[in-house]
PDB file of C-alpha atoms in Angstrom:
ATOM      1  CA  MET A   7     -46.364 -37.246  -7.315  1.00 49.00           C
ATOM      2  CA  VAL A   8     -42.863 -38.329  -8.321  1.00 49.00           C
ATOM      3  CA  ARG A   9     -42.447 -35.199 -10.404  1.00 54.00           C
ATOM      4  CA  ALA A  10     -43.516 -33.022  -7.461  1.00 52.00           C
ATOM      5  CA  ASP A  11     -40.963 -34.734  -5.211  1.00 55.00           C
ATOM      6  CA  ARG A  12     -38.239 -34.184  -7.790  1.00 58.00           C
ATOM      7  CA  ASN A  13     -39.180 -30.509  -8.070  1.00 61.00           C
ATOM      8  CA  GLY A  14     -39.014 -30.176  -4.297  1.00 61.00           C
ATOM      9  CA  ILE A  15     -35.587 -31.816  -4.164  1.00 62.00           C
ATOM     10  CA  GLY A  16     -34.400 -29.589  -7.008  1.00 62.00           C
ATOM     11  CA  ARG A  17     -35.533 -26.462  -5.183  1.00 71.00           C
ATOM     12  CA  ARG A  18     -33.773 -27.582  -2.006  1.00 70.00           C
ATOM     13  CA  LEU A  19     -30.593 -28.284  -3.960  1.00 66.00           C
ATOM     14  CA  ASP A  20     -30.773 -24.874  -5.594  1.00 70.00           C
ATOM     15  CA  ARG A  21     -31.219 -23.297  -2.172  1.00 76.00           C
ATOM     16  CA  TRP A  22     -28.313 -25.149  -0.539  1.00 76.00           C
ATOM     17  CA  ALA A  23     -25.912 -25.150  -3.496  1.00 73.00           C
ATOM     18  CA  PRO A  24     -24.541 -21.605  -2.908  1.00 77.00           C
ATOM     19  CA  ILE A  25     -23.902 -22.437   0.756  1.00 79.00           C
ATOM     20  CA  VAL A  26     -22.182 -25.724  -0.057  1.00 76.00           C
ATOM     21  CA  PHE A  27     -19.916 -24.200  -2.708  1.00 78.00           C
ATOM     22  CA  THR A  28     -18.982 -21.095  -0.693  1.00 82.00           C
ATOM     23  CA  ALA A  29     -18.556 -22.867   2.671  1.00 81.00           C
ATOM     24  CA  PRO A  30     -14.890 -23.947   2.085  1.00 83.00           C
ATOM     25  CA  THR A  31     -13.919 -20.405   1.128  1.00 82.00           C
ATOM     26  CA  LEU A  32     -15.747 -18.943   4.116  1.00 80.00           C
ATOM     27  CA  LEU A  33     -14.079 -21.425   6.458  1.00 84.00           C
ATOM     28  CA  PHE A  34     -10.704 -20.603   4.928  1.00 80.00           C
ATOM     29  CA  ILE A  35     -11.288 -16.866   5.471  1.00 78.00           C
ATOM     30  CA  VAL A  36     -12.457 -17.392   9.041  1.00 76.00           C
ATOM     31  CA  ALA A  37      -9.474 -19.613   9.858  1.00 80.00           C
ATOM     32  CA  LEU A  38      -6.820 -17.353   8.347  1.00 80.00           C
ATOM     33  CA  MET A  39      -8.288 -13.852   8.796  1.00 83.00           C
ATOM     34  CA  VAL A  40     -11.223 -13.516  11.183  1.00 84.00           C
ATOM     35  CA  PHE A  41      -9.978 -15.782  13.961  1.00 87.00           C
ATOM     36  CA  PRO A  42      -6.420 -14.310  14.043  1.00 87.00           C
ATOM     37  CA  PHE A  43      -7.902 -10.796  14.113  1.00 89.00           C
ATOM     38  CA  LEU A  44     -10.219 -11.625  17.023  1.00 91.00           C
ATOM     39  CA  TYR A  45      -7.374 -13.402  18.815  1.00 92.00           C
ATOM     40  CA  SER A  46      -5.180 -10.309  18.362  1.00 92.00           C
ATOM     41  CA  ILE A  47      -7.890  -8.207  20.001  1.00 93.00           C
ATOM     42  CA  TYR A  48      -7.900 -10.670  22.899  1.00 95.00           C
ATOM     43  CA  LEU A  49      -4.098 -10.556  23.227  1.00 94.00           C
ATOM     44  CA  SER A  50      -4.125  -6.757  23.119  1.00 94.00           C
ATOM     45  CA  MET A  51      -6.038  -6.720  26.406  1.00 94.00           C
ATOM     46  CA  LEU A  52      -3.521  -8.885  28.240  1.00 94.00           C
ATOM     47  CA  LYS A  53      -0.318  -8.139  30.119  1.00 93.00           C
ATOM     48  CA  TYR A  54       1.671 -10.634  28.078  1.00 92.00           C
ATOM     49  CA  LYS A  55       5.469 -10.564  27.796  1.00 92.00           C
ATOM     50  CA  LEU A  56       7.478 -13.505  26.539  1.00 89.00           C
ATOM     51  CA  THR A  57      10.319 -12.646  28.938  1.00 88.00           C
ATOM     52  CA  LEU A  58       8.051 -13.205  31.952  1.00 87.00           C
ATOM     53  CA  PRO A  59       6.606 -16.507  33.201  1.00 88.00           C
ATOM     54  CA  ALA A  60       3.196 -17.590  31.976  1.00 85.00           C
ATOM     55  CA  ALA A  61       1.742 -17.010  35.437  1.00 86.00           C
ATOM     56  CA  SER A  62       2.238 -13.253  34.975  1.00 89.00           C
ATOM     57  CA  ILE A  63      -0.245 -13.089  32.080  1.00 90.00           C
ATOM     58  CA  HIS A  64      -3.387 -11.266  33.188  1.00 92.00           C
ATOM     59  CA  PHE A  65      -6.172  -9.076  31.824  1.00 93.00           C
ATOM     60  CA  ILE A  66      -5.473  -5.303  31.828  1.00 93.00           C
ATOM     61  CA  GLY A  67      -8.212  -3.986  29.529  1.00 91.00           C
ATOM     62  CA  LEU A  68      -7.260  -1.018  27.363  1.00 93.00           C
ATOM     63  CA  ASP A  69      -3.946  -0.261  29.098  1.00 94.00           C
ATOM     64  CA  ASN A  70      -1.929  -1.525  26.135  1.00 95.00           C
ATOM     65  CA  TYR A  71      -3.804   0.804  23.799  1.00 95.00           C
ATOM     66  CA  ARG A  72      -3.204   3.702  26.158  1.00 94.00           C
ATOM     67  CA  TYR A  73       0.490   2.794  26.342  1.00 94.00           C
ATOM     68  CA  MET A  74       0.886   2.698  22.559  1.00 94.00           C
ATOM     69  CA  LEU A  75      -0.995   5.977  22.049  1.00 93.00           C
ATOM     70  CA  GLU A  76       1.267   7.652  24.626  1.00 93.00           C
ATOM     71  CA  ASN A  77       4.429   6.077  23.177  1.00 92.00           C
ATOM     72  CA  ALA A  78       6.501   8.785  21.487  1.00 92.00           C
ATOM     73  CA  SER A  79       8.089   6.309  19.059  1.00 92.00           C
ATOM     74  CA  PHE A  80       4.689   5.009  17.970  1.00 93.00           C
ATOM     75  CA  LEU A  81       3.366   8.537  17.409  1.00 94.00           C
ATOM     76  CA  ARG A  82       6.466   9.566  15.430  1.00 94.00           C
ATOM     77  CA  ALA A  83       6.130   6.398  13.359  1.00 94.00           C
ATOM     78  CA  ALA A  84       2.472   7.225  12.658  1.00 93.00           C
ATOM     79  CA  GLU A  85       3.422  10.734  11.528  1.00 94.00           C
ATOM     80  CA  TRP A  86       6.206   9.506   9.253  1.00 95.00           C
ATOM     81  CA  THR A  87       4.005   6.721   7.842  1.00 94.00           C
ATOM     82  CA  PHE A  88       1.338   9.285   6.976  1.00 93.00           C
ATOM     83  CA  VAL A  89       3.835  11.684   5.358  1.00 95.00           C
ATOM     84  CA  PHE A  90       5.532   8.868   3.466  1.00 95.00           C
ATOM     85  CA  SER A  91       2.227   7.549   2.133  1.00 94.00           C
ATOM     86  CA  VAL A  92       1.037  10.954   0.918  1.00 93.00           C
ATOM     87  CA  ILE A  93       4.305  11.862  -0.816  1.00 96.00           C
ATOM     88  CA  ALA A  94       4.955   8.407  -2.288  1.00 95.00           C
ATOM     89  CA  VAL A  95       1.417   7.836  -3.579  1.00 94.00           C
ATOM     90  CA  ALA A  96       1.167  11.334  -5.060  1.00 95.00           C
ATOM     91  CA  ALA A  97       4.476  10.857  -6.881  1.00 96.00           C
ATOM     92  CA  GLU A  98       3.608   7.325  -8.019  1.00 95.00           C
ATOM     93  CA  VAL A  99       0.200   8.259  -9.405  1.00 95.00           C
ATOM     94  CA  THR A 100       1.627  11.324 -11.164  1.00 94.00           C
ATOM     95  CA  LEU A 101       4.531   9.383 -12.661  1.00 94.00           C
ATOM     96  CA  GLY A 102       2.239   6.481 -13.554  1.00 94.00           C
ATOM     97  CA  MET A 103      -0.101   8.874 -15.349  1.00 93.00           C
ATOM     98  CA  ILE A 104       2.785  10.397 -17.287  1.00 92.00           C
ATOM     99  CA  MET A 105       4.014   6.957 -18.361  1.00 90.00           C
ATOM    100  CA  ALA A 106       0.468   5.856 -19.270  1.00 91.00           C
ATOM    101  CA  LEU A 107      -0.093   8.978 -21.373  1.00 89.00           C
ATOM    102  CA  THR A 108       3.240   8.447 -23.079  1.00 87.00           C
ATOM    103  CA  LEU A 109       2.507   4.806 -23.910  1.00 86.00           C
ATOM    104  CA  SER A 110      -1.018   5.589 -25.119  1.00 85.00           C
ATOM    105  CA  SER A 111       0.319   8.208 -27.529  1.00 78.00           C
ATOM    106  CA  THR A 112       2.180   7.577 -30.768  1.00 72.00           C
ATOM    107  CA  ALA A 113       5.533   8.630 -29.309  1.00 67.00           C
ATOM    108  CA  PHE A 114       7.007   5.104 -29.407  1.00 67.00           C
ATOM    109  CA  GLY A 115       5.204   3.901 -32.518  1.00 67.00           C
ATOM    110  CA  ASN A 116       5.405   0.127 -32.874  1.00 70.00           C
ATOM    111  CA  ARG A 117       7.872  -0.149 -29.984  1.00 72.00           C
ATOM    112  CA  THR A 118       5.207   0.496 -27.329  1.00 75.00           C
ATOM    113  CA  ALA A 119       5.223  -3.139 -26.153  1.00 75.00           C
ATOM    114  CA  VAL A 120       8.979  -3.035 -25.602  1.00 79.00           C
ATOM    115  CA  PHE A 121       8.847   0.085 -23.466  1.00 78.00           C
ATOM    116  CA  LYS A 122       5.825  -1.243 -21.589  1.00 79.00           C
ATOM    117  CA  SER A 123       7.841  -4.338 -20.672  1.00 80.00           C
ATOM    118  CA  LEU A 124      10.736  -2.169 -19.513  1.00 82.00           C
ATOM    119  CA  PHE A 125       8.444   0.000 -17.402  1.00 83.00           C
ATOM    120  CA  ILE A 126       6.892  -2.940 -15.555  1.00 85.00           C
ATOM    121  CA  MET A 127      10.185  -4.698 -14.768  1.00 86.00           C
ATOM    122  CA  PRO A 128      10.267  -3.396 -11.144  1.00 87.00           C
ATOM    123  CA  LEU A 129       6.992  -5.246 -10.508  1.00 84.00           C
ATOM    124  CA  MET A 130       8.703  -8.544 -11.288  1.00 85.00           C
ATOM    125  CA  LEU A 131      11.005  -8.287  -8.266  1.00 85.00           C
ATOM    126  CA  ALA A 132      10.047  -9.025  -4.671  1.00 85.00           C
ATOM    127  CA  PRO A 133      10.043  -5.887  -2.493  1.00 85.00           C
ATOM    128  CA  ILE A 134      12.855  -7.148  -0.263  1.00 87.00           C
ATOM    129  CA  VAL A 135      15.002  -7.950  -3.318  1.00 88.00           C
ATOM    130  CA  SER A 136      14.452  -4.470  -4.762  1.00 89.00           C
ATOM    131  CA  ALA A 137      15.267  -2.871  -1.414  1.00 90.00           C
ATOM    132  CA  LYS A 138      18.481  -4.908  -1.072  1.00 90.00           C
ATOM    133  CA  VAL A 139      19.615  -3.912  -4.553  1.00 91.00           C
ATOM    134  CA  TRP A 140      18.940  -0.260  -3.782  1.00 93.00           C
ATOM    135  CA  SER A 141      20.781  -0.558  -0.457  1.00 91.00           C
ATOM    136  CA  LEU A 142      23.890  -1.516  -2.446  1.00 91.00           C
ATOM    137  CA  LEU A 143      23.359   1.472  -4.741  1.00 93.00           C
ATOM    138  CA  PHE A 144      23.050   3.750  -1.697  1.00 93.00           C
ATOM    139  CA  GLN A 145      26.323   2.598  -0.101  1.00 90.00           C
ATOM    140  CA  VAL A 146      28.238   5.612   1.198  1.00 88.00           C
ATOM    141  CA  ILE A 147      31.759   4.685   0.041  1.00 87.00           C
ATOM    142  CA  TYR A 148      31.380   2.216  -2.809  1.00 87.00           C
ATOM    143  CA  GLY A 149      27.828   2.953  -3.914  1.00 89.00           C
ATOM    144  CA  PRO A 150      27.283   3.954  -7.581  1.00 92.00           C
ATOM    145  CA  ILE A 151      24.955   6.816  -6.629  1.00 93.00           C
ATOM    146  CA  ASN A 152      27.544   8.513  -4.426  1.00 92.00           C
ATOM    147  CA  TYR A 153      30.180   7.845  -7.084  1.00 92.00           C
ATOM    148  CA  VAL A 154      28.097   9.740  -9.639  1.00 93.00           C
ATOM    149  CA  LEU A 155      27.502  12.573  -7.165  1.00 91.00           C
ATOM    150  CA  SER A 156      31.207  12.871  -6.376  1.00 91.00           C
ATOM    151  CA  SER A 157      32.039  12.781 -10.093  1.00 91.00           C
ATOM    152  CA  LEU A 158      29.717  15.744 -10.593  1.00 90.00           C
ATOM    153  CA  GLY A 159      31.439  17.670  -7.812  1.00 89.00           C
ATOM    154  CA  PHE A 160      28.909  17.055  -5.027  1.00 89.00           C
ATOM    155  CA  ASP A 161      29.651  15.699  -1.590  1.00 90.00           C
ATOM    156  CA  LYS A 162      28.856  12.081  -0.828  1.00 90.00           C
ATOM    157  CA  VAL A 163      25.578  11.563   0.981  1.00 91.00           C
ATOM    158  CA  SER A 164      25.138   9.328   4.024  1.00 89.00           C
ATOM    159  CA  TRP A 165      21.881   7.808   2.855  1.00 89.00           C
ATOM    160  CA  SER A 166      21.270   5.803   6.019  1.00 85.00           C
ATOM    161  CA  GLY A 167      23.085   8.042   8.481  1.00 86.00           C
ATOM    162  CA  GLU A 168      21.015  11.240   8.202  1.00 90.00           C
ATOM    163  CA  PRO A 169      17.220  11.504   8.616  1.00 92.00           C
ATOM    164  CA  LEU A 170      16.351  13.405   5.443  1.00 93.00           C
ATOM    165  CA  PRO A 171      18.453  11.306   2.984  1.00 93.00           C
ATOM    166  CA  ALA A 172      17.235   8.124   4.682  1.00 94.00           C
ATOM    167  CA  LYS A 173      13.598   9.142   4.222  1.00 95.00           C
ATOM    168  CA  LEU A 174      14.224  10.213   0.630  1.00 94.00           C
ATOM    169  CA  SER A 175      15.825   6.857  -0.154  1.00 94.00           C
ATOM    170  CA  ILE A 176      12.789   4.963   1.171  1.00 95.00           C
ATOM    171  CA  ILE A 177      10.424   7.159  -0.845  1.00 95.00           C
ATOM    172  CA  LEU A 178      12.536   6.745  -3.985  1.00 95.00           C
ATOM    173  CA  VAL A 179      12.584   2.956  -3.724  1.00 94.00           C
ATOM    174  CA  ASP A 180       8.813   2.820  -3.220  1.00 94.00           C
ATOM    175  CA  ILE A 181       8.215   5.092  -6.221  1.00 95.00           C
ATOM    176  CA  TRP A 182      10.511   3.010  -8.414  1.00 93.00           C
ATOM    177  CA  GLN A 183       8.703  -0.185  -7.501  1.00 92.00           C
ATOM    178  CA  SER A 184       5.070   0.969  -7.421  1.00 93.00           C
ATOM    179  CA  ALA A 185       4.784   3.555 -10.206  1.00 93.00           C
ATOM    180  CA  PRO A 186       4.542   0.794 -12.866  1.00 93.00           C
ATOM    181  CA  PHE A 187       1.488  -0.618 -11.072  1.00 93.00           C
ATOM    182  CA  CYS A 188      -0.210   2.771 -11.276  1.00 94.00           C
ATOM    183  CA  MET A 189       0.809   2.991 -14.924  1.00 92.00           C
ATOM    184  CA  LEU A 190      -0.870  -0.310 -15.819  1.00 91.00           C
ATOM    185  CA  ILE A 191      -4.214   0.626 -14.245  1.00 93.00           C
ATOM    186  CA  LEU A 192      -4.189   4.144 -15.679  1.00 93.00           C
ATOM    187  CA  LEU A 193      -3.178   2.855 -19.096  1.00 91.00           C
ATOM    188  CA  ALA A 194      -6.237   0.603 -19.049  1.00 90.00           C
ATOM    189  CA  ALA A 195      -8.319   3.573 -17.875  1.00 92.00           C
ATOM    190  CA  LEU A 196      -7.184   5.714 -20.802  1.00 91.00           C
ATOM    191  CA  LYS A 197      -8.369   2.999 -23.191  1.00 89.00           C
ATOM    192  CA  THR A 198     -11.936   3.549 -21.944  1.00 89.00           C
ATOM    193  CA  VAL A 199     -12.025   7.229 -22.915  1.00 87.00           C
ATOM    194  CA  PRO A 200     -13.996   7.624 -26.179  1.00 86.00           C
ATOM    195  CA  LYS A 201     -11.867   9.128 -28.934  1.00 84.00           C
ATOM    196  CA  GLU A 202     -14.874  11.096 -30.135  1.00 84.00           C
ATOM    197  CA  LEU A 203     -14.833  13.222 -26.986  1.00 83.00           C
ATOM    198  CA  THR A 204     -11.118  14.000 -27.146  1.00 80.00           C
ATOM    199  CA  GLU A 205     -11.344  14.774 -30.861  1.00 77.00           C
ATOM    200  CA  ALA A 206     -14.317  17.073 -30.250  1.00 83.00           C
ATOM    201  CA  ALA A 207     -12.404  18.857 -27.501  1.00 79.00           C
ATOM    202  CA  ALA A 208      -9.432  19.288 -29.829  1.00 77.00           C
ATOM    203  CA  ILE A 209     -11.680  20.726 -32.527  1.00 77.00           C
ATOM    204  CA  ASP A 210     -13.119  23.184 -29.993  1.00 76.00           C
ATOM    205  CA  GLY A 211      -9.578  24.386 -29.304  1.00 76.00           C
ATOM    206  CA  ALA A 212      -9.186  22.900 -25.820  1.00 74.00           C
ATOM    207  CA  GLY A 213      -5.564  21.905 -26.402  1.00 77.00           C
ATOM    208  CA  ARG A 214      -3.853  18.852 -24.960  1.00 79.00           C
ATOM    209  CA  ALA A 215      -3.786  20.145 -21.378  1.00 81.00           C
ATOM    210  CA  GLY A 216      -7.384  21.329 -21.518  1.00 82.00           C
ATOM    211  CA  THR A 217      -8.561  18.054 -23.054  1.00 85.00           C
ATOM    212  CA  PHE A 218      -6.779  16.062 -20.363  1.00 86.00           C
ATOM    213  CA  PHE A 219      -8.055  18.048 -17.368  1.00 86.00           C
ATOM    214  CA  ARG A 220     -11.581  18.733 -18.655  1.00 86.00           C
ATOM    215  CA  VAL A 221     -12.372  15.508 -20.535  1.00 86.00           C
ATOM    216  CA  THR A 222      -9.971  12.658 -19.813  1.00 87.00           C
ATOM    217  CA  LEU A 223      -9.399  13.153 -16.083  1.00 88.00           C
ATOM    218  CA  PRO A 224     -13.103  13.390 -15.107  1.00 86.00           C
ATOM    219  CA  LEU A 225     -13.892  10.265 -17.136  1.00 88.00           C
ATOM    220  CA  ILE A 226     -11.224   8.168 -15.395  1.00 90.00           C
ATOM    221  CA  ARG A 227     -11.708   9.523 -11.859  1.00 87.00           C
ATOM    222  CA  HIS A 228     -13.102   6.154 -10.690  1.00 86.00           C
ATOM    223  CA  PHE A 229      -9.916   4.441 -11.867  1.00 89.00           C
ATOM    224  CA  LEU A 230      -7.912   7.118 -10.077  1.00 89.00           C
ATOM    225  CA  ALA A 231      -9.877   6.501  -6.882  1.00 87.00           C
ATOM    226  CA  LEU A 232      -9.177   2.784  -7.235  1.00 87.00           C
ATOM    227  CA  VAL A 233      -5.446   3.114  -7.789  1.00 92.00           C
ATOM    228  CA  VAL A 234      -5.036   5.733  -5.036  1.00 90.00           C
ATOM    229  CA  SER A 235      -6.934   3.647  -2.479  1.00 88.00           C
ATOM    230  CA  ILE A 236      -4.942   0.519  -3.341  1.00 90.00           C
ATOM    231  CA  ARG A 237      -1.643   2.348  -3.215  1.00 92.00           C
ATOM    232  CA  ILE A 238      -2.559   4.124   0.041  1.00 91.00           C
ATOM    233  CA  MET A 239      -3.294   0.802   1.719  1.00 89.00           C
ATOM    234  CA  ASP A 240      -0.055  -0.658   0.387  1.00 91.00           C
ATOM    235  CA  ALA A 241       2.081   2.375   1.257  1.00 92.00           C
ATOM    236  CA  LEU A 242       0.785   2.429   4.828  1.00 91.00           C
ATOM    237  CA  ARG A 243       2.044  -1.145   5.178  1.00 90.00           C
ATOM    238  CA  VAL A 244       5.608  -0.312   4.120  1.00 92.00           C
ATOM    239  CA  PHE A 245       8.011  -2.646   5.889  1.00 92.00           C
ATOM    240  CA  ASP A 246      10.492  -4.436   3.610  1.00 89.00           C
ATOM    241  CA  SER A 247      12.211  -1.363   2.199  1.00 90.00           C
ATOM    242  CA  VAL A 248      12.546   0.234   5.642  1.00 93.00           C
ATOM    243  CA  VAL A 249      14.121  -2.884   7.143  1.00 91.00           C
ATOM    244  CA  ALA A 250      16.472  -3.410   4.190  1.00 90.00           C
ATOM    245  CA  LEU A 251      17.564   0.221   3.774  1.00 91.00           C
ATOM    246  CA  THR A 252      17.644   1.762   7.255  1.00 91.00           C
ATOM    247  CA  ASN A 253      16.034  -0.604   9.783  1.00 90.00           C
ATOM    248  CA  GLY A 254      14.455   2.492  11.292  1.00 89.00           C
ATOM    249  CA  ALA A 255      17.737   4.412  11.589  1.00 87.00           C
ATOM    250  CA  PRO A 256      19.090   6.955  12.206  1.00 88.00           C
ATOM    251  CA  GLY A 257      17.601   6.681  15.655  1.00 86.00           C
ATOM    252  CA  ASP A 258      13.933   5.976  15.035  1.00 88.00           C
ATOM    253  CA  SER A 259      13.426   8.676  12.406  1.00 91.00           C
ATOM    254  CA  THR A 260      12.411   6.200   9.666  1.00 94.00           C
ATOM    255  CA  GLU A 261      10.429   3.793  11.814  1.00 94.00           C
ATOM    256  CA  THR A 262       6.972   3.116  10.408  1.00 94.00           C
ATOM    257  CA  LEU A 263       3.915   1.736  12.137  1.00 93.00           C
ATOM    258  CA  ALA A 264       4.716  -1.694  10.720  1.00 94.00           C
ATOM    259  CA  THR A 265       8.301  -1.758  12.023  1.00 94.00           C
ATOM    260  CA  VAL A 266       7.390  -0.315  15.433  1.00 94.00           C
ATOM    261  CA  THR A 267       4.603  -2.862  15.897  1.00 94.00           C
ATOM    262  CA  TYR A 268       6.859  -5.697  14.753  1.00 94.00           C
ATOM    263  CA  LYS A 269       9.725  -4.700  17.068  1.00 93.00           C
ATOM    264  CA  THR A 270       7.404  -4.188  20.024  1.00 93.00           C
ATOM    265  CA  ALA A 271       5.965  -7.670  19.672  1.00 92.00           C
ATOM    266  CA  PHE A 272       9.005  -9.700  18.615  1.00 91.00           C
ATOM    267  CA  ARG A 273      12.169  -7.778  19.476  1.00 91.00           C
ATOM    268  CA  TYR A 274      10.967  -6.495  22.853  1.00 90.00           C
ATOM    269  CA  ALA A 275       8.732  -9.552  23.405  1.00 91.00           C
ATOM    270  CA  ASP A 276       5.723  -7.480  24.464  1.00 93.00           C
ATOM    271  CA  ILE A 277       2.931  -9.424  22.806  1.00 94.00           C
ATOM    272  CA  GLY A 278       0.129  -7.455  24.459  1.00 94.00           C
ATOM    273  CA  ALA A 279       1.422  -4.020  23.436  1.00 94.00           C
ATOM    274  CA  GLY A 280       2.384  -5.294  19.989  1.00 94.00           C
ATOM    275  CA  SER A 281      -1.120  -6.671  19.449  1.00 94.00           C
ATOM    276  CA  ALA A 282      -2.630  -3.365  20.534  1.00 95.00           C
ATOM    277  CA  GLY A 283      -0.318  -1.563  18.136  1.00 94.00           C
ATOM    278  CA  SER A 284      -1.386  -3.865  15.290  1.00 93.00           C
ATOM    279  CA  ILE A 285      -5.086  -3.159  15.961  1.00 94.00           C
ATOM    280  CA  LEU A 286      -4.445   0.601  16.009  1.00 94.00           C
ATOM    281  CA  TYR A 287      -2.388   0.167  12.859  1.00 93.00           C
ATOM    282  CA  PHE A 288      -5.254  -1.670  11.169  1.00 92.00           C
ATOM    283  CA  LEU A 289      -7.724   1.074  12.106  1.00 92.00           C
ATOM    284  CA  PHE A 290      -5.293   3.700  10.824  1.00 91.00           C
ATOM    285  CA  ILE A 291      -5.105   1.955   7.434  1.00 90.00           C
ATOM    286  CA  VAL A 292      -8.885   1.493   7.163  1.00 88.00           C
ATOM    287  CA  VAL A 293      -9.762   5.083   8.080  1.00 89.00           C
ATOM    288  CA  PHE A 294      -7.083   6.695   5.931  1.00 86.00           C
ATOM    289  CA  SER A 295      -7.838   4.480   2.918  1.00 82.00           C
ATOM    290  CA  LEU A 296     -11.594   5.145   3.125  1.00 84.00           C
ATOM    291  CA  LEU A 297     -11.027   8.890   3.394  1.00 84.00           C
ATOM    292  CA  ALA A 298      -8.739   8.814   0.359  1.00 80.00           C
ATOM    293  CA  PHE A 299     -11.247   6.745  -1.632  1.00 76.00           C
ATOM    294  CA  VAL A 300     -14.180   9.031  -0.746  1.00 80.00           C
ATOM    295  CA  PHE A 301     -12.128  12.116  -1.581  1.00 78.00           C
ATOM    296  CA  MET A 302     -11.092  10.739  -4.970  1.00 72.00           C
ATOM    297  CA  GLN A 303     -14.657   9.634  -5.763  1.00 67.00           C
ATOM    298  CA  ARG A 304     -16.082  13.145  -5.441  1.00 66.00           C
ATOM    299  CA  LYS A 305     -17.499  14.506  -8.660  1.00 59.00           C
ATOM    300  CA  PRO A 306     -15.554  17.436 -10.069  1.00 54.00           C
ATOM    301  CA  GLY A 307     -17.266  20.803  -9.776  1.00 52.00           C
ATOM    302  CA  ARG A 308     -18.810  22.406 -12.824  1.00 46.00           C
ATOM    303  CA  ASP A 309     -17.386  25.583 -14.231  1.00 42.00           C
TER     304      ASP A 309
END
């Protein structure tokens, strides 16, 4: 009888143990993620401006969403955010693959660890710190980059005063900071490729390019899907480098969804419209990231 009671208590403990151990984490997630998200949805349906008295707050339904979707600045920011993400992620993954292939080869010999440390140095800096350093390099009059250009006979470039140079500077800073992350994941991916397959392809006369595209790349496509999806989500959230380099200038040509949403809510004190913009922004990130992940996960076609 006593043994049966102990077995019953043990089964109940086994049943409740996962709930007890995961409950603090679940509460933490609900408090810091789920509740703020639901509260943002609630705020997005209110006419809520900090410059107006509290008595003016009232429910307006989906009007804030309609306002943001008809806002020319928000639409231009969405277009630029999309273009920036595609260009930056494509360049980062390509450069990261090149660096990973270089480090996995015998080009550096025993000095691979040294070059690996040099390559990942940008990851050690906070994004705002990196952007501030680059803003000094991009100075029009005293900046080292313009000094080099003028020394080579080129005209100085107004990196924050013209739309195209301003966008290029933001893309360049993001590539410099995020390509090492892609390199680390792809370097680990290359370690999983069996040497027997690459050696067999070399014996069959595939060549380095043929071996890479026909053997290596298909085997690491899941790693590629992972790194692209992570980088897409991160690139769509670009904020620090834009604020530090251009603050959306010239005009609003370099405004992103993050900066437009932030300025709507806090600079213009429109909490309702800013909350609606943040929800649309969240949906934009989710949809675009899922599409990129599904696209990268597709199996390559057979010849």
